[in-house]
Tab-separated table of C-alpha atoms in Angstrom:
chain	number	residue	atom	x	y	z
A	10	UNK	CA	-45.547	-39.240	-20.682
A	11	UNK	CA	-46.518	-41.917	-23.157
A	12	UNK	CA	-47.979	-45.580	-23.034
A	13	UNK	CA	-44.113	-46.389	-24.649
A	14	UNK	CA	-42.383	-45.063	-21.688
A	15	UNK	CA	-44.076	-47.157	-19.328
A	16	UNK	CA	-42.334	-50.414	-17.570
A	17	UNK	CA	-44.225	-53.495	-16.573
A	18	UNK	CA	-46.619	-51.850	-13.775
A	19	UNK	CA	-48.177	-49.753	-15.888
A	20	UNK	CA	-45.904	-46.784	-14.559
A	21	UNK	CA	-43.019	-44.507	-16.245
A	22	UNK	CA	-39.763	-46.941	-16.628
A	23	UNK	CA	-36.811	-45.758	-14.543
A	24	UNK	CA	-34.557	-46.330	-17.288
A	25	UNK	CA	-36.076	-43.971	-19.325
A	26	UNK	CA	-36.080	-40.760	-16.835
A	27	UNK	CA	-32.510	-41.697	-16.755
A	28	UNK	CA	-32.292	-41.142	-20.267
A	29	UNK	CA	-33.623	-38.073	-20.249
A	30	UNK	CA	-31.606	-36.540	-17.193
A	31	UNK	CA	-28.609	-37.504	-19.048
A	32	UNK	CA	-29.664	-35.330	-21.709
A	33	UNK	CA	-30.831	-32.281	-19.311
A	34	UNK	CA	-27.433	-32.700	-17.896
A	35	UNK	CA	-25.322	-32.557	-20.894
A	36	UNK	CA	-27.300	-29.539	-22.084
A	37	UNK	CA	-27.204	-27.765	-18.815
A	38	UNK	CA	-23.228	-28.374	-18.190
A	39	UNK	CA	-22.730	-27.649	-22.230
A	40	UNK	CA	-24.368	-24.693	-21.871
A	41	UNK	CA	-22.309	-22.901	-19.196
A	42	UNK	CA	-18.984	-25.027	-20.150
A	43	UNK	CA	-19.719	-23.502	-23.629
A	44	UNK	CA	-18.183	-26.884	-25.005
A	45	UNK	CA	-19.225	-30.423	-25.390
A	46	UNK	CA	-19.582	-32.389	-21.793
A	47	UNK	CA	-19.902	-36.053	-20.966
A	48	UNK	CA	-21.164	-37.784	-18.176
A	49	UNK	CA	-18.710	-38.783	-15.172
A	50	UNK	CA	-21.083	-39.761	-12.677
A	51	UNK	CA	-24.156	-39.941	-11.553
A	52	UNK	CA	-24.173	-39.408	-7.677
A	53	UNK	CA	-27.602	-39.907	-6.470
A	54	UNK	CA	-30.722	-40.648	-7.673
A	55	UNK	CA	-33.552	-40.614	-5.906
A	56	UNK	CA	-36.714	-42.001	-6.903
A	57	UNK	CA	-39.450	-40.680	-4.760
A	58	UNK	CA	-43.443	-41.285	-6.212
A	59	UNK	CA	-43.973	-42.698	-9.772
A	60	UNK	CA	-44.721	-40.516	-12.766
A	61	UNK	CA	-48.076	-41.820	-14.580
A	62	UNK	CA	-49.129	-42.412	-18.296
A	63	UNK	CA	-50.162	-38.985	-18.955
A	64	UNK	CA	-48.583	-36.216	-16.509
A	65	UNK	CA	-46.488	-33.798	-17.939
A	66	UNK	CA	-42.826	-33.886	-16.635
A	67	UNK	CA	-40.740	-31.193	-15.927
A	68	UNK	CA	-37.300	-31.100	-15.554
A	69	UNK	CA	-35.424	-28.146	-13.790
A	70	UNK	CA	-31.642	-28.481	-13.860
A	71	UNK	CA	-29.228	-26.067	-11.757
A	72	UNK	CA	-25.380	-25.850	-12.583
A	73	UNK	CA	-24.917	-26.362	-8.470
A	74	UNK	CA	-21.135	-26.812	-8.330
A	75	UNK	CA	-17.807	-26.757	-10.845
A	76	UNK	CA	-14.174	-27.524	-10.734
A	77	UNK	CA	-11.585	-27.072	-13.251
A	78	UNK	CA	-12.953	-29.120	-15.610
A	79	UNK	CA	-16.120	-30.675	-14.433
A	80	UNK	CA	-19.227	-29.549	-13.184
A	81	UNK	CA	-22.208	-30.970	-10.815
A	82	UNK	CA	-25.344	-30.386	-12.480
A	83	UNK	CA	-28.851	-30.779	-10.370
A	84	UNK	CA	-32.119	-32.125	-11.323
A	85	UNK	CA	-35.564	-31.321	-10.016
A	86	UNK	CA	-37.887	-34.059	-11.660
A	87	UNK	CA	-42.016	-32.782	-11.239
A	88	UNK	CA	-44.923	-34.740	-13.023
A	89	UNK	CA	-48.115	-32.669	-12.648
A	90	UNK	CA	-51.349	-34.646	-13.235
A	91	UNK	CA	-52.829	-32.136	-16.476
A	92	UNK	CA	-56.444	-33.093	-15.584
A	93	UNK	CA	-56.164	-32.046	-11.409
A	94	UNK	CA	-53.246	-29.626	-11.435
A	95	UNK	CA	-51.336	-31.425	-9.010
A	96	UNK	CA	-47.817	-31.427	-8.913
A	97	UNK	CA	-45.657	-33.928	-7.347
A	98	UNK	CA	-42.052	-34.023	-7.135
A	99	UNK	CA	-40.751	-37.592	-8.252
A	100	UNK	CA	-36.912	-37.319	-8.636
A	101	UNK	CA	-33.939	-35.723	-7.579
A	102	UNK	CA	-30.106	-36.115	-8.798
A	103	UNK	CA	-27.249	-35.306	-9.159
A	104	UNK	CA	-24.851	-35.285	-12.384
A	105	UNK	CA	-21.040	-34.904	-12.682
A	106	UNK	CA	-20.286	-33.616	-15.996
A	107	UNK	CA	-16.729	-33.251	-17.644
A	108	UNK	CA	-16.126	-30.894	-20.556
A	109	UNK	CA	-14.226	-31.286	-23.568
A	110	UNK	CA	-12.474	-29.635	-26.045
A	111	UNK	CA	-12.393	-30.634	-29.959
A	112	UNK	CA	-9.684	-32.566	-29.376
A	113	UNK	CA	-11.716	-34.863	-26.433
A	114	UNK	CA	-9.292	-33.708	-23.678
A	115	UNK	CA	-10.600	-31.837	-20.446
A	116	UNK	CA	-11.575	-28.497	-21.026
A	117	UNK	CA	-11.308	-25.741	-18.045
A	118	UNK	CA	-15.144	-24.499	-17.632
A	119	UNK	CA	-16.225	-20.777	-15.904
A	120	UNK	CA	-16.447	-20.077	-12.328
A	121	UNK	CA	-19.746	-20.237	-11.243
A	122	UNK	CA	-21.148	-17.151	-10.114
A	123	UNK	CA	-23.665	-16.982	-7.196
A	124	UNK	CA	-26.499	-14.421	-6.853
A	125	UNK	CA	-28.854	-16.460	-3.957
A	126	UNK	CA	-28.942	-18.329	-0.752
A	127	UNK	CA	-30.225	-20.989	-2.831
A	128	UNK	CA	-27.785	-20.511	-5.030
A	129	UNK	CA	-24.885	-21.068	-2.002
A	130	UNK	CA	-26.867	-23.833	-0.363
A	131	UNK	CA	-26.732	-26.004	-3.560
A	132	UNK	CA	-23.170	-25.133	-3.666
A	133	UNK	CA	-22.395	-26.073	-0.212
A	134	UNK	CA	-24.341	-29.480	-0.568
A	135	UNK	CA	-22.343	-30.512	-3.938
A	136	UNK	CA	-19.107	-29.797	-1.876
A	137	UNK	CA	-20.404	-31.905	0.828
A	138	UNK	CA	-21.613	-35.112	-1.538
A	139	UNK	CA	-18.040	-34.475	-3.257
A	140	UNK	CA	-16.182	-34.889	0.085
A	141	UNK	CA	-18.156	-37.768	0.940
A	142	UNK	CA	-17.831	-39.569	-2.423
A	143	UNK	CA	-14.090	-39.219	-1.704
A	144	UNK	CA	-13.915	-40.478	1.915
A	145	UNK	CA	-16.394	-43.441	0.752
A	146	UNK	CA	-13.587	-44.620	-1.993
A	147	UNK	CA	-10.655	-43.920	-0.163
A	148	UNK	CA	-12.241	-46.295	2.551
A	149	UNK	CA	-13.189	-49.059	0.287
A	150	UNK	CA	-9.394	-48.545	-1.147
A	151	UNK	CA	-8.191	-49.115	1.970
A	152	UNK	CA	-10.300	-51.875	4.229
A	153	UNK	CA	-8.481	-55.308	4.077
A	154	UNK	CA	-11.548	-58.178	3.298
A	155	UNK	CA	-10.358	-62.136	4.439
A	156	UNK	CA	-12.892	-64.400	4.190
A	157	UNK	CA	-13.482	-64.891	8.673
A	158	UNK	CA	-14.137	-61.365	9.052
A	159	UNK	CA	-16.160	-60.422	5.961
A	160	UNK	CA	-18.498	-64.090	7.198
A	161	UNK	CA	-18.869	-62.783	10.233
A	162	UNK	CA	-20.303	-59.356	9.505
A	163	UNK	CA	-22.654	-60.995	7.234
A	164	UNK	CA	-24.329	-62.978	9.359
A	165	UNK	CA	-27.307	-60.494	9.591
A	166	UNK	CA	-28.035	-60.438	6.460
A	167	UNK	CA	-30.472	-62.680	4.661
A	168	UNK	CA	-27.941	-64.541	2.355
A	169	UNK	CA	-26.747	-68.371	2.110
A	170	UNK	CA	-22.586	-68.373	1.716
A	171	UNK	CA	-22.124	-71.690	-0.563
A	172	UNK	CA	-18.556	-71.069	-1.405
Protein backbone atom coordinates (compact mmCIF):
# COMPACT_ATOMS: atom_id res chain seq x y z
CA UNK A 1 0.00 0.00 0.00
CA UNK A 2 1.06 3.51 -0.91
CA UNK A 3 1.42 6.98 0.92
CA UNK A 4 -1.73 7.92 -1.81
CA UNK A 5 -3.98 5.38 -0.38
CA UNK A 6 -3.79 6.59 2.98
CA UNK A 7 -6.79 8.72 4.77
CA UNK A 8 -6.19 11.38 7.35
CA UNK A 9 -4.58 9.07 10.23
CA UNK A 10 -1.91 8.12 8.42
CA UNK A 11 -3.68 4.64 7.71
CA UNK A 12 -5.14 2.87 4.38
CA UNK A 13 -8.56 4.89 3.46
CA UNK A 14 -11.65 2.68 3.67
CA UNK A 15 -12.89 4.01 0.56
CA UNK A 16 -10.22 2.78 -1.29
CA UNK A 17 -10.27 -1.11 -0.13
CA UNK A 18 -13.76 -0.68 -1.24
CA UNK A 19 -12.61 0.13 -4.52
CA UNK A 20 -10.64 -2.55 -4.90
CA UNK A 21 -13.13 -5.35 -3.57
CA UNK A 22 -15.45 -4.08 -6.10
CA UNK A 23 -13.03 -4.95 -8.62
CA UNK A 24 -12.04 -8.53 -7.01
CA UNK A 25 -15.70 -9.06 -7.07
CA UNK A 26 -16.54 -8.29 -10.55
CA UNK A 27 -13.59 -10.39 -11.69
CA UNK A 28 -14.35 -13.27 -9.46
CA UNK A 29 -18.32 -13.39 -10.38
CA UNK A 30 -17.19 -12.57 -14.27
CA UNK A 31 -15.09 -15.24 -14.19
CA UNK A 32 -17.43 -18.13 -13.29
CA UNK A 33 -20.64 -16.18 -14.83
CA UNK A 34 -18.40 -16.18 -17.98
CA UNK A 35 -20.16 -12.72 -18.76
CA UNK A 36 -19.98 -9.21 -17.58
CA UNK A 37 -21.38 -8.73 -13.74
CA UNK A 38 -22.30 -5.65 -11.78
CA UNK A 39 -22.55 -4.98 -8.33
CA UNK A 40 -26.06 -5.48 -6.46
CA UNK A 41 -25.02 -5.27 -3.04
CA UNK A 42 -22.67 -5.19 -0.76
CA UNK A 43 -23.85 -7.15 2.41
CA UNK A 44 -21.29 -6.78 5.02
CA UNK A 45 -18.24 -5.29 5.49
CA UNK A 46 -16.28 -5.68 8.17
CA UNK A 47 -13.43 -3.68 9.04
CA UNK A 48 -11.36 -5.41 11.60
CA UNK A 49 -7.40 -3.86 12.18
CA UNK A 50 -6.05 -1.15 9.77
CA UNK A 51 -3.79 -1.93 6.85
CA UNK A 52 -0.46 0.33 7.07
CA UNK A 53 1.62 2.40 4.49
CA UNK A 54 3.64 -0.38 3.30
CA UNK A 55 2.07 -4.03 3.91
CA UNK A 56 1.27 -5.94 1.08
CA UNK A 57 -2.51 -6.76 0.71
CA UNK A 58 -3.96 -9.73 -0.36
CA UNK A 59 -7.18 -10.34 -1.49
CA UNK A 60 -8.74 -13.93 -1.65
CA UNK A 61 -12.22 -14.01 -3.16
CA UNK A 62 -14.52 -17.29 -3.09
CA UNK A 63 -17.67 -17.60 -5.45
CA UNK A 64 -19.63 -18.75 -1.95
CA UNK A 65 -23.21 -18.80 -3.25
CA UNK A 66 -25.34 -18.27 -6.80
CA UNK A 67 -28.86 -18.00 -7.97
CA UNK A 68 -30.22 -17.75 -11.33
CA UNK A 69 -28.69 -14.82 -12.16
CA UNK A 70 -26.62 -13.49 -9.37
CA UNK A 71 -23.95 -14.65 -7.37
CA UNK A 72 -22.43 -13.92 -3.67
CA UNK A 73 -18.87 -13.48 -3.99
CA UNK A 74 -16.53 -13.53 -0.61
CA UNK A 75 -13.58 -11.58 0.33
CA UNK A 76 -10.71 -12.43 2.62
CA UNK A 77 -8.73 -9.04 3.00
CA UNK A 78 -4.82 -9.91 4.67
CA UNK A 79 -2.07 -7.11 4.94
CA UNK A 80 1.21 -8.81 5.94
CA UNK A 81 3.84 -6.41 7.37
CA UNK A 82 6.93 -7.32 4.43
CA UNK A 83 9.65 -6.38 6.98
CA UNK A 84 8.22 -8.96 10.13
CA UNK A 85 6.20 -11.50 8.16
CA UNK A 86 3.18 -10.98 10.01
CA UNK A 87 -0.03 -11.40 8.64
CA UNK A 88 -3.16 -9.94 9.87
CA UNK A 89 -6.51 -10.33 8.59
CA UNK A 90 -8.20 -6.77 8.19
CA UNK A 91 -11.47 -7.30 6.20
CA UNK A 92 -14.13 -9.50 5.39
CA UNK A 93 -17.27 -9.10 2.89
CA UNK A 94 -19.53 -10.02 1.15
CA UNK A 95 -20.58 -9.07 -2.61
CA UNK A 96 -23.83 -9.73 -4.55
CA UNK A 97 -23.05 -9.73 -8.10
CA UNK A 98 -25.61 -9.84 -11.09
CA UNK A 99 -24.56 -10.96 -14.56
CA UNK A 100 -25.34 -9.66 -17.81
CA UNK A 101 -25.66 -10.43 -21.16
CA UNK A 102 -24.64 -8.03 -24.25
CA UNK A 103 -27.77 -6.78 -24.27
CA UNK A 104 -27.52 -5.56 -20.20
CA UNK A 105 -30.38 -7.94 -19.19
CA UNK A 106 -29.83 -10.74 -16.45
CA UNK A 107 -27.91 -13.48 -17.57
CA UNK A 108 -28.49 -17.18 -15.97
CA UNK A 109 -24.85 -18.05 -14.41
CA UNK A 110 -23.53 -22.01 -13.62
CA UNK A 111 -24.38 -23.99 -10.68
CA UNK A 112 -21.81 -23.89 -8.34
CA UNK A 113 -20.16 -27.00 -7.74
CA UNK A 114 -18.84 -27.98 -4.25
CA UNK A 115 -15.75 -30.15 -3.57
CA UNK A 116 -15.13 -29.12 0.51
CA UNK A 117 -16.63 -28.61 3.87
CA UNK A 118 -15.42 -25.24 3.43
CA UNK A 119 -16.75 -25.11 0.39
CA UNK A 120 -20.55 -26.07 1.96
CA UNK A 121 -20.02 -23.94 5.03
CA UNK A 122 -19.59 -20.74 2.90
CA UNK A 123 -22.55 -21.90 1.07
CA UNK A 124 -24.68 -22.43 4.01
CA UNK A 125 -23.65 -18.95 5.55
CA UNK A 126 -24.56 -16.95 2.15
CA UNK A 127 -28.02 -18.74 2.37
CA UNK A 128 -28.31 -17.69 5.87
CA UNK A 129 -27.20 -13.72 5.31
CA UNK A 130 -29.68 -14.04 2.17
CA UNK A 131 -32.62 -15.14 4.40
CA UNK A 132 -31.85 -12.60 6.83
CA UNK A 133 -31.44 -9.70 4.36
CA UNK A 134 -34.98 -10.71 3.33
CA UNK A 135 -36.70 -10.95 6.75
CA UNK A 136 -34.81 -7.51 7.68
CA UNK A 137 -36.70 -5.70 4.53
CA UNK A 138 -39.80 -7.36 4.68
CA UNK A 139 -39.90 -6.04 8.39
CA UNK A 140 -38.96 -2.53 7.68
CA UNK A 141 -41.77 -2.88 4.73
CA UNK A 142 -44.07 -3.67 7.09
CA UNK A 143 -43.64 -1.77 10.74
CA UNK A 144 -46.09 1.24 10.91
CA UNK A 145 -43.77 4.51 12.39
CA UNK A 146 -46.23 7.58 14.09
CA UNK A 147 -44.43 10.03 15.61
CA UNK A 148 -45.56 8.85 19.85
CA UNK A 149 -44.21 5.54 19.37
CA UNK A 150 -41.08 6.07 17.26
CA UNK A 151 -40.31 9.22 20.40
CA UNK A 152 -40.69 6.91 22.76
CA UNK A 153 -38.28 4.20 21.68
CA UNK A 154 -35.79 6.83 21.20
CA UNK A 155 -35.50 8.02 24.32
CA UNK A 156 -32.26 5.98 24.98
CA UNK A 157 -30.51 7.20 22.58
CA UNK A 158 -28.25 10.22 22.72
CA UNK A 159 -30.22 12.52 20.27
CA UNK A 160 -32.17 16.00 20.74
CA UNK A 161 -35.80 15.69 18.69
CA UNK A 162 -36.27 19.56 17.56
CA UNK A 163 -39.05 18.91 15.18
Amino acid sequence: MLPSHTNFSGKIHGGYILSLLDQIAFACASKHSETYCVTASVDTVDFLQPIEVGELVTMKASVNYVGNTSIVVGIRVEAENIQSGKVKHCNSSYFTMVAKDKDGTNAKVPGLIIKSENELRRFFKSIKRIELRRERIDYSDHVKYNAKDMLHELEEYNIKIDI
